[in-house]
Amino acid sequence: MGFVNFQGFLDFFQVIFMVVFVVALAYGTTWVIGKKSKGFMGGKNAKVLQQISLNMNFHITVIQVQQKVYIIGKTNKSIELLDTIPLDTWKENEAMMLNQEQENRKETPLERFFKIQNPLKGEEREKGDGN
């Protein structure tokens, strides 16, 4: 009546252990391959700065190689160099675009709510008073 099939429990735990071991081994192998391929694929001198898909068949990719930025157009059948610019020019234009985006940014509803709730502090902040 109180007899427990001990061999059945051992078989069950052995199967569970093997499944966990195989999953852990697969995860570890994938992790190692990912770490190794990141260095292989990325390179130290090349870096993708931006990718833009204009449609399903045409993409523009901006790549930095050392101190130059290459703008490349890609289709399913070809790759074409569109332009090459110095890295300094790219960084200046990027900073200018960020500043324009911040200036043209619309006020969020939450920011508008706080201005309505406390208009005096909003005016002081705009003047640069800081108090």
XYZ file of C-alpha atoms in Angstrom:
131
model
C 0.000 0.000 0.000
C 2.764 2.474 0.923
C 5.035 1.133 -1.793
C 6.556 3.920 -3.964
C 8.211 3.148 -7.256
C 11.648 4.602 -6.457
C 13.092 3.700 -9.871
C 10.277 5.678 -11.563
C 11.223 8.807 -9.587
C 14.881 8.379 -10.508
C 14.003 8.011 -14.182
C 11.766 11.094 -14.031
C 14.430 13.284 -12.386
C 17.079 11.963 -14.741
C 14.971 13.010 -17.754
C 14.293 16.448 -16.206
C 18.007 16.905 -15.470
C 18.948 15.973 -19.046
C 16.400 18.418 -20.522
C 17.653 21.259 -18.298
C 21.252 20.363 -19.184
C 20.554 20.400 -22.936
C 18.697 23.742 -22.718
C 21.529 25.279 -20.644
C 24.126 23.932 -23.078
C 22.231 25.386 -26.060
C 21.875 28.748 -24.311
C 25.566 28.825 -23.373
C 26.657 27.914 -26.890
C 24.437 30.620 -28.382
C 25.794 33.175 -25.913
C 29.431 32.308 -26.723
C 28.799 32.414 -30.486
C 27.047 35.777 -30.072
C 29.996 37.229 -28.154
C 32.521 35.917 -30.672
C 30.556 37.043 -33.743
C 30.005 40.542 -32.361
C 33.732 41.198 -32.545
C 33.974 39.472 -35.910
C 31.027 41.250 -37.514
C 31.336 44.699 -35.956
C 34.954 45.509 -36.476
C 36.849 48.205 -34.655
C 36.946 50.713 -37.512
C 33.446 50.401 -38.997
C 30.166 51.367 -37.390
C 26.597 51.670 -38.732
C 25.296 55.080 -37.675
C 21.812 54.956 -39.214
C 19.606 52.836 -41.447
C 16.520 54.156 -43.173
C 14.056 52.037 -45.169
C 12.372 54.151 -47.821
C 10.354 51.179 -49.076
C 10.681 47.403 -49.126
C 13.309 47.483 -51.867
C 15.366 50.599 -51.075
C 17.380 51.365 -47.954
C 19.850 54.100 -47.087
C 22.632 53.175 -44.691
C 25.076 55.591 -43.072
C 28.385 53.951 -42.128
C 31.352 55.417 -40.270
C 34.779 54.079 -41.212
C 37.542 55.760 -39.241
C 37.125 59.530 -39.809
C 34.761 59.343 -42.808
C 31.030 58.780 -43.139
C 29.718 56.887 -46.161
C 26.089 57.200 -47.250
C 25.095 54.084 -49.172
C 21.927 53.270 -51.106
C 20.941 49.594 -51.178
C 18.386 47.785 -53.297
C 17.765 44.077 -53.695
C 20.105 43.980 -56.688
C 22.731 46.670 -56.053
C 24.641 48.824 -53.589
C 25.671 52.349 -54.544
C 27.807 54.956 -52.772
C 25.701 58.117 -52.592
C 28.074 60.430 -50.725
C 31.144 60.613 -48.485
C 31.531 63.266 -45.798
C 34.037 63.896 -42.987
C 33.034 62.608 -39.544
C 33.282 66.110 -38.031
C 30.728 67.441 -40.534
C 28.376 64.544 -39.733
C 28.615 65.218 -35.987
C 28.029 68.968 -36.462
C 24.942 68.326 -38.605
C 23.645 65.739 -36.140
C 24.026 68.176 -33.217
C 22.309 70.921 -35.212
C 19.392 68.599 -36.040
C 19.010 67.608 -32.386
C 18.884 71.269 -31.359
C 16.245 72.002 -34.007
C 14.165 69.019 -32.869
C 14.271 70.251 -29.272
C 13.299 73.791 -30.309
C 10.430 72.548 -32.491
C 9.280 69.962 -29.961
C 5.646 70.273 -29.049
C 4.701 70.617 -25.430
C 3.374 67.371 -23.959
C -0.039 67.326 -22.253
C 1.667 66.693 -18.899
C 3.938 69.729 -19.310
C 0.921 71.836 -20.303
C -0.958 70.605 -17.210
C 1.867 71.652 -14.884
C 2.069 75.092 -16.535
C -1.659 75.573 -16.006
C -1.461 74.377 -12.391
C 1.470 76.587 -11.515
C 1.826 79.433 -14.072
C 4.173 81.556 -11.941
C 6.819 78.848 -11.708
C 6.590 78.270 -15.452
C 7.276 81.971 -16.134
C 10.201 82.005 -13.696
C 11.664 78.933 -15.360
C 11.412 80.564 -18.794
C 13.187 83.701 -17.502
C 15.992 81.521 -16.150
C 15.343 82.557 -12.561
C 15.516 78.935 -11.369
C 13.665 79.545 -8.048
